[in-house]
Each structure stands twice: as C-alpha cells, then as structure tokens.
Amino acid sequence: MDDQTFRTAMGKFATGVTVVTTQHGEDIHGMTANAFMSVSLNPKLVLISIDENATMLDFINKSGKFAVSILNEDQKDMSAYFAGQNKELKEVNFKWFNDMPTIEGSLASLTCEVYDSVIAGDHTLYIGKVTDIHTTKGDPLAFYEGKYRQISDCAEVK
Ligand code: FAD
Ligand code: NAD
C-alpha cells in the first residue's frame, strides 16, 4: 500500500485542528496537530501523536509537559504558520495559562503533564494528564480531505 492511499483514507476522518505548545527553559515551541483525542475521564487524559522528525518531540521530551489549543474557524493562518507553511506571520503573542504558552482566542486550551509515551512507528504518542482547562464560545476550524473547512452553521444531523 502506498503512502497516498493511507493519507487519502485518513483524510476522510474529519477532525478539528490544534496547536500543541510547550516551553523548555526560555524557549517556547508550537506545532499544528490534528492527531489529538480524548482518552480517559478518570483520570483526565488526552493523546497527541508527534512525528519523529518534528522539533516538538525534543521539546516535550525535555519539558515533560505540553498544552493543546483547539483552534476556531478564524485561526487557519495560525494553523498554517505552526505547520511551517506560512513563514510570514509576525511574532506570536502567546496567552499564558497555568504557566504554559497557549494560543490566544482558541476554543479550548488544555495544559498537560506527560503521563506516558509510546513510540509507534514514525510517531511518538504522548498521553497527557490534564492539569487545567480554559474554554470559550465559537465555531471550530475543521480539517477534511487535506483542506480546512468551516462548519459554522453547525447543523445538527437529525
Ligand atoms: P517547525 O516546523 O520548526 O515549527 C513550526 C512553525 O512554527 C515554524 O514556522 C516555526 O517558526 C513556528 N514556531 C514554533 N514555535 C514558535 C514560537 N515560539 N514563536 C514563533 N514561531 C514559532 N504533525 C504531527 O507530527 N502530528 C500531527 O498530528 C500533525 N497534524 C497536522 C495537522 C495539520 C492540519 C497540518 C497542516 C499539519 C500537521 N502536522 C502534524 C504537521 C506538522 O504541523 C508540521 O510538520 C510542523 O512543521 C512540525 O513542527 P516542528 O515541531 O518540526 O517545528
Ligand atoms: P494530508 O492529505 O497529507 O493528510 C490527510 C490525513 O492523513 C491527515 O489528517 C492524517 O490523518 C494523515 N497523515 C498525513 N500525514 C501523516 C503522517 N506523516 N503520519 C501520519 N498520518 C498522516 O494533509 P496535508 O494537508 O497534505 O498535510 C500537510 C502536512 O502535514 C503533510 O506534510 C502531512 O504529512 C502533515 N500532517 C501530518 C500529520 C501527522 O503526522 N499525524 C497529520 C496531518 C498532516
């Protein structure tokens, strides 16, 4: 099976878009990720999956913590920037929450401590124990078939 067949199939699974952030020493690092899921209610755990070539990997391994900001529909440029696709964005003003850098205006921010990690093929799965949560109202930025989508009418399927 070729890589494109796999990506095409995975692209059929509509997701939201997050920016994962962390801080090690004075250095803050952010990275766009859609491989994010809720894992457990008691304790409260979430999961992210980070490519072995991502700079973020070393950051999380050193800091032992990360934050996840769930983007709203107006934050496509933020997603493209933290995916390294748009170098033109000016300096990012992170919003400090529970002593962690997060993305201002996002629908939800969760701060996490690394609870467990598993190397899975060319990615590392990080399970984070959620230490604090901030939410706001708004509509999500969605990602489907490799493109950003708006679901602002959010029509309920009856
Ligand atoms: P870099 O590529 O070096 O950083 C990303 C960008 O953020 C660079 O432009 C950098 O300058 C900027 N940046 C970082 N920190 C700061 C800061 N403090 N101040 C200002 N600018 C900063 N990859 C995965 O591994 N897992 C996923 O789940 C995943 N999901 C994705 C979903 C989408 C919708 C997209 C578009 C990409 C996804 N990627 C995912 C790919 C991933 O976002 C890119 O490969 C990314 O470039 C990897 O980041 P990096 O840690 O290597 O850092
Ligand atoms: P795409 O069409 O490559 O992605 C469609 C879906 O395939 C994604 O939602 C994801 O589920 C899966 N996928 C893509 N690349 C993957 C990878 N390296 N490892 C595991 N799953 C992967 O979307 P695109 O707009 O071309 O993506 C832009 C860039 O971001 C590409 O370089 C892509 O590889 C990367 N990306 C990586 C991940 C990831 O590592 N989990 C997820 C999404 C996008």
Short mmCIF file of C-alpha atoms and ligand atoms in Angstrom, two decimals:
data_model
loop_
_atom_site.label_atom_id
_atom_site.label_comp_id
_atom_site.label_asym_id
_atom_site.label_seq_id
_atom_site.Cartn_x
_atom_site.Cartn_y
_atom_site.Cartn_z
CA MET A 1 0.00 0.00 0.00
CA ASP A 2 1.43 3.42 -0.88
CA ASP A 3 1.52 6.43 1.47
CA GLN A 4 -1.01 8.42 -0.56
CA THR A 5 -3.65 5.67 -0.27
CA PHE A 6 -3.25 5.79 3.51
CA ARG A 7 -3.37 9.62 3.65
CA THR A 8 -6.42 9.73 1.39
CA ALA A 9 -8.24 7.30 3.68
CA MET A 10 -7.18 9.12 6.87
CA GLY A 11 -8.25 12.41 5.28
CA LYS A 12 -11.83 11.07 5.22
CA PHE A 13 -11.82 11.31 9.00
CA ALA A 14 -12.84 14.92 9.70
CA THR A 15 -11.05 16.47 12.65
CA GLY A 16 -10.57 19.77 14.39
CA VAL A 17 -7.17 21.46 14.36
CA THR A 18 -4.97 22.14 17.38
CA VAL A 19 -1.69 23.86 18.10
CA VAL A 20 0.45 21.99 20.61
CA THR A 21 2.76 24.27 22.59
CA THR A 22 5.40 23.80 25.21
CA GLN A 23 8.23 25.63 26.91
CA HIS A 24 11.71 24.43 27.77
CA GLY A 25 13.85 26.97 29.61
CA GLU A 26 13.30 30.31 27.85
CA ASP A 27 12.28 28.66 24.58
CA ILE A 28 8.65 28.29 23.51
CA HIS A 29 7.73 25.97 20.66
CA GLY A 30 4.42 25.47 18.83
CA MET A 31 3.26 22.91 16.25
CA THR A 32 -0.02 22.25 14.43
CA ALA A 33 -1.55 18.84 15.13
CA ASN A 34 -4.83 17.14 14.27
CA ALA A 35 -3.86 13.80 15.81
CA PHE A 36 -5.47 14.62 19.15
CA MET A 37 -8.04 12.68 21.14
CA SER A 38 -9.69 12.37 24.49
CA VAL A 39 -8.53 9.20 26.29
CA SER A 40 -9.86 8.96 29.85
CA LEU A 41 -12.26 10.78 32.16
CA ASN A 42 -10.83 9.50 35.45
CA PRO A 43 -8.03 10.48 35.39
CA LYS A 44 -8.46 13.10 32.68
CA LEU A 45 -6.12 12.08 29.87
CA VAL A 46 -5.65 13.21 26.26
CA LEU A 47 -3.37 11.94 23.49
CA ILE A 48 -1.28 13.64 20.80
CA SER A 49 0.87 11.97 18.12
CA ILE A 50 4.15 13.66 17.10
CA ASP A 51 6.29 12.82 14.06
CA GLU A 52 9.82 11.56 14.83
CA ASN A 53 11.24 14.40 12.71
CA ALA A 54 9.33 17.19 14.46
CA THR A 55 11.27 19.69 16.55
CA MET A 56 8.41 19.39 19.05
CA LEU A 57 9.50 15.88 20.03
CA ASP A 58 12.69 17.00 21.74
CA PHE A 59 10.86 19.92 23.37
CA ILE A 60 8.24 17.68 25.00
CA ASN A 61 10.81 15.07 25.99
CA LYS A 62 12.76 17.78 27.81
CA SER A 63 9.87 19.79 29.30
CA GLY A 64 7.63 16.83 30.26
CA LYS A 65 4.56 18.96 29.59
CA PHE A 66 2.52 20.44 26.78
CA ALA A 67 -0.61 22.49 26.10
CA VAL A 68 -3.21 21.87 23.40
CA SER A 69 -5.17 24.81 21.93
CA ILE A 70 -8.22 23.89 19.83
CA LEU A 71 -8.45 26.44 17.01
CA ASN A 72 -11.51 28.40 15.94
CA GLU A 73 -12.60 28.95 12.33
CA ASP A 74 -10.73 32.28 12.11
CA GLN A 75 -7.39 30.69 13.00
CA LYS A 76 -6.47 29.00 9.71
CA ASP A 77 -3.40 31.26 9.36
CA MET A 78 -2.27 30.22 12.83
CA SER A 79 -2.56 26.55 11.81
CA ALA A 80 -0.64 27.10 8.57
CA TYR A 81 2.04 29.03 10.45
CA PHE A 82 2.60 26.40 13.12
CA ALA A 83 2.70 23.74 10.37
CA GLY A 84 5.63 25.64 8.84
CA GLN A 85 3.58 26.51 5.73
CA ASN A 86 3.44 30.27 6.19
CA LYS A 87 6.61 31.94 7.37
CA GLU A 88 5.18 35.45 7.16
CA LEU A 89 3.19 35.61 10.36
CA LYS A 90 4.57 38.21 12.73
CA GLU A 91 5.68 37.45 16.25
CA VAL A 92 3.16 35.29 18.08
CA ASN A 93 1.75 36.63 21.33
CA PHE A 94 1.11 33.55 23.39
CA LYS A 95 -1.54 33.64 26.08
CA TRP A 96 -0.14 32.41 29.38
CA PHE A 97 -2.40 29.93 31.11
CA ASN A 98 -1.39 27.76 34.07
CA ASP A 99 2.24 28.80 33.39
CA MET A 100 2.07 27.45 29.85
CA PRO A 101 2.01 29.26 26.48
CA THR A 102 -1.30 28.77 24.64
CA ILE A 103 -2.94 30.25 21.54
CA GLU A 104 -4.99 33.38 22.23
CA GLY A 105 -8.64 33.12 21.21
CA SER A 106 -8.70 29.35 20.75
CA LEU A 107 -11.92 27.47 21.58
CA ALA A 108 -10.26 25.49 24.36
CA SER A 109 -6.83 25.26 25.93
CA LEU A 110 -5.72 22.29 27.99
CA THR A 111 -2.45 22.16 29.92
CA CYS A 112 -0.97 18.70 30.42
CA GLU A 113 1.84 16.84 32.10
CA VAL A 114 3.23 13.84 30.21
CA TYR A 115 1.62 10.77 31.81
CA ASP A 116 3.01 8.21 29.39
CA SER A 117 4.60 8.00 25.96
CA VAL A 118 4.82 5.23 23.40
CA ILE A 119 6.90 5.15 20.23
CA ALA A 120 4.58 3.93 17.46
CA GLY A 121 6.28 3.60 14.07
CA ASP A 122 7.48 7.02 12.95
CA HIS A 123 5.49 8.91 15.62
CA THR A 124 5.52 9.15 19.41
CA LEU A 125 2.18 9.05 21.20
CA TYR A 126 2.11 11.30 24.24
CA ILE A 127 -0.63 10.77 26.78
CA GLY A 128 -1.09 13.93 28.81
CA LYS A 129 -2.67 14.24 32.24
CA VAL A 130 -4.81 17.39 32.05
CA THR A 131 -3.88 19.92 34.73
CA ASP A 132 -6.18 22.80 33.73
CA ILE A 133 -8.74 23.76 31.08
CA HIS A 134 -9.99 27.05 29.63
CA THR A 135 -12.86 27.20 27.12
CA THR A 136 -14.55 29.95 25.09
CA LYS A 137 -17.52 30.07 22.72
CA GLY A 138 -17.11 29.96 18.94
CA ASP A 139 -17.03 27.68 15.90
CA PRO A 140 -14.23 25.24 15.13
CA LEU A 141 -11.65 25.12 12.37
CA ALA A 142 -12.10 21.71 10.73
CA PHE A 143 -9.74 19.65 8.56
CA TYR A 144 -11.13 17.20 5.98
CA GLU A 145 -9.59 15.68 2.86
CA GLY A 146 -6.42 17.73 3.44
CA LYS A 147 -8.30 21.07 3.42
CA TYR A 148 -9.51 23.47 6.08
CA ARG A 149 -13.28 23.59 6.47
CA GLN A 150 -15.82 25.80 8.16
CA ILE A 151 -18.79 24.26 9.93
CA SER A 152 -20.19 27.48 11.30
CA ASP A 153 -23.83 26.57 10.66
CA CYS A 154 -23.09 23.51 12.85
CA ALA A 155 -26.39 21.98 11.72
CA GLU A 156 -27.37 19.06 13.91
CA VAL A 157 -27.92 15.87 11.92
CA LYS A 158 -31.38 14.60 12.90
P1 FAD B 1 8.79 23.69 12.99
O1 FAD B 1 8.33 23.16 11.68
O2 FAD B 1 10.14 24.21 13.15
O3 FAD B 1 7.77 24.81 13.56
C1 FAD B 1 6.54 25.04 13.02
C2 FAD B 1 6.41 26.55 12.73
O4 FAD B 1 6.09 27.21 13.96
C3 FAD B 1 7.68 27.21 12.17
O5 FAD B 1 7.26 28.13 11.19
C4 FAD B 1 8.26 27.93 13.40
O6 FAD B 1 8.97 29.09 13.04
C5 FAD B 1 6.98 28.29 14.17
N1 FAD B 1 7.19 28.44 15.61
C6 FAD B 1 7.36 27.44 16.52
N2 FAD B 1 7.50 27.94 17.73
C7 FAD B 1 7.42 29.31 17.64
C8 FAD B 1 7.50 30.40 18.56
N3 FAD B 1 7.72 30.23 19.87
N4 FAD B 1 7.33 31.66 18.08
C9 FAD B 1 7.13 31.91 16.77
N5 FAD B 1 7.08 30.90 15.85
C10 FAD B 1 7.21 29.62 16.27
N6 FAD B 1 2.43 16.60 12.56
C11 FAD B 1 2.43 15.69 13.57
O7 FAD B 1 3.51 15.20 13.94
N7 FAD B 1 1.29 15.33 14.21
C12 FAD B 1 0.07 15.82 13.87
O8 FAD B 1 -0.94 15.48 14.48
C13 FAD B 1 0.03 16.77 12.79
N8 FAD B 1 -1.14 17.28 12.40
C14 FAD B 1 -1.18 18.23 11.43
C15 FAD B 1 -2.41 18.78 11.06
C16 FAD B 1 -2.48 19.74 10.08
C17 FAD B 1 -3.82 20.32 9.71
C18 FAD B 1 -1.28 20.18 9.44
C19 FAD B 1 -1.36 21.25 8.39
C20 FAD B 1 -0.06 19.64 9.79
C21 FAD B 1 0.01 18.65 10.79
N9 FAD B 1 1.22 18.09 11.19
C22 FAD B 1 1.25 17.15 12.18
C23 FAD B 1 2.49 18.51 10.58
C24 FAD B 1 3.25 19.50 11.48
O9 FAD B 1 2.42 20.58 11.90
C25 FAD B 1 4.46 20.10 10.71
O10 FAD B 1 5.25 19.06 10.19
C26 FAD B 1 5.29 21.01 11.62
O11 FAD B 1 6.10 21.85 10.82
C27 FAD B 1 6.20 20.27 12.56
O12 FAD B 1 6.65 21.19 13.52
P2 FAD B 1 8.07 21.14 14.21
O13 FAD B 1 7.88 20.84 15.66
O14 FAD B 1 9.01 20.27 13.45
O15 FAD B 1 8.57 22.64 14.14
P1 NAD B 2 -2.80 15.06 4.09
O1 NAD B 2 -3.73 14.85 2.97
O2 NAD B 2 -1.39 14.61 3.97
O3 NAD B 2 -3.40 14.40 5.42
C1 NAD B 2 -4.59 13.66 5.46
C2 NAD B 2 -4.57 12.83 6.71
O4 NAD B 2 -3.54 11.83 6.59
C3 NAD B 2 -4.21 13.60 7.97
O5 NAD B 2 -5.33 14.19 8.57
C4 NAD B 2 -3.62 12.50 8.84
O6 NAD B 2 -4.67 11.77 9.46
C5 NAD B 2 -2.92 11.59 7.84
N1 NAD B 2 -1.49 11.89 7.72
C6 NAD B 2 -0.90 12.76 6.87
N2 NAD B 2 0.43 12.75 7.04
C7 NAD B 2 0.69 11.86 8.02
C8 NAD B 2 1.85 11.40 8.65
N3 NAD B 2 3.07 11.85 8.28
N4 NAD B 2 1.75 10.50 9.62
C9 NAD B 2 0.54 10.02 9.99
N5 NAD B 2 -0.61 10.39 9.44
C10 NAD B 2 -0.54 11.30 8.46
O7 NAD B 2 -2.88 16.58 4.52
P2 NAD B 2 -1.93 17.77 4.10
O8 NAD B 2 -2.73 19.00 4.10
O9 NAD B 2 -1.17 17.40 2.87
O10 NAD B 2 -0.91 17.83 5.34
C11 NAD B 2 0.07 18.82 5.38
C12 NAD B 2 1.32 18.25 6.01
O11 NAD B 2 1.08 17.95 7.37
C13 NAD B 2 1.81 16.98 5.34
O12 NAD B 2 3.22 17.02 5.30
C14 NAD B 2 1.35 15.91 6.29
O13 NAD B 2 2.19 14.75 6.29
C15 NAD B 2 1.39 16.61 7.62
N6 NAD B 2 0.40 16.02 8.55
C16 NAD B 2 0.88 15.15 9.47
C17 NAD B 2 0.02 14.53 10.35
C18 NAD B 2 0.58 13.59 11.35
O14 NAD B 2 1.75 13.43 11.47
N7 NAD B 2 -0.23 12.91 12.14
C19 NAD B 2 -1.33 14.83 10.31
C20 NAD B 2 -1.81 15.74 9.34
C21 NAD B 2 -0.92 16.32 8.47
#
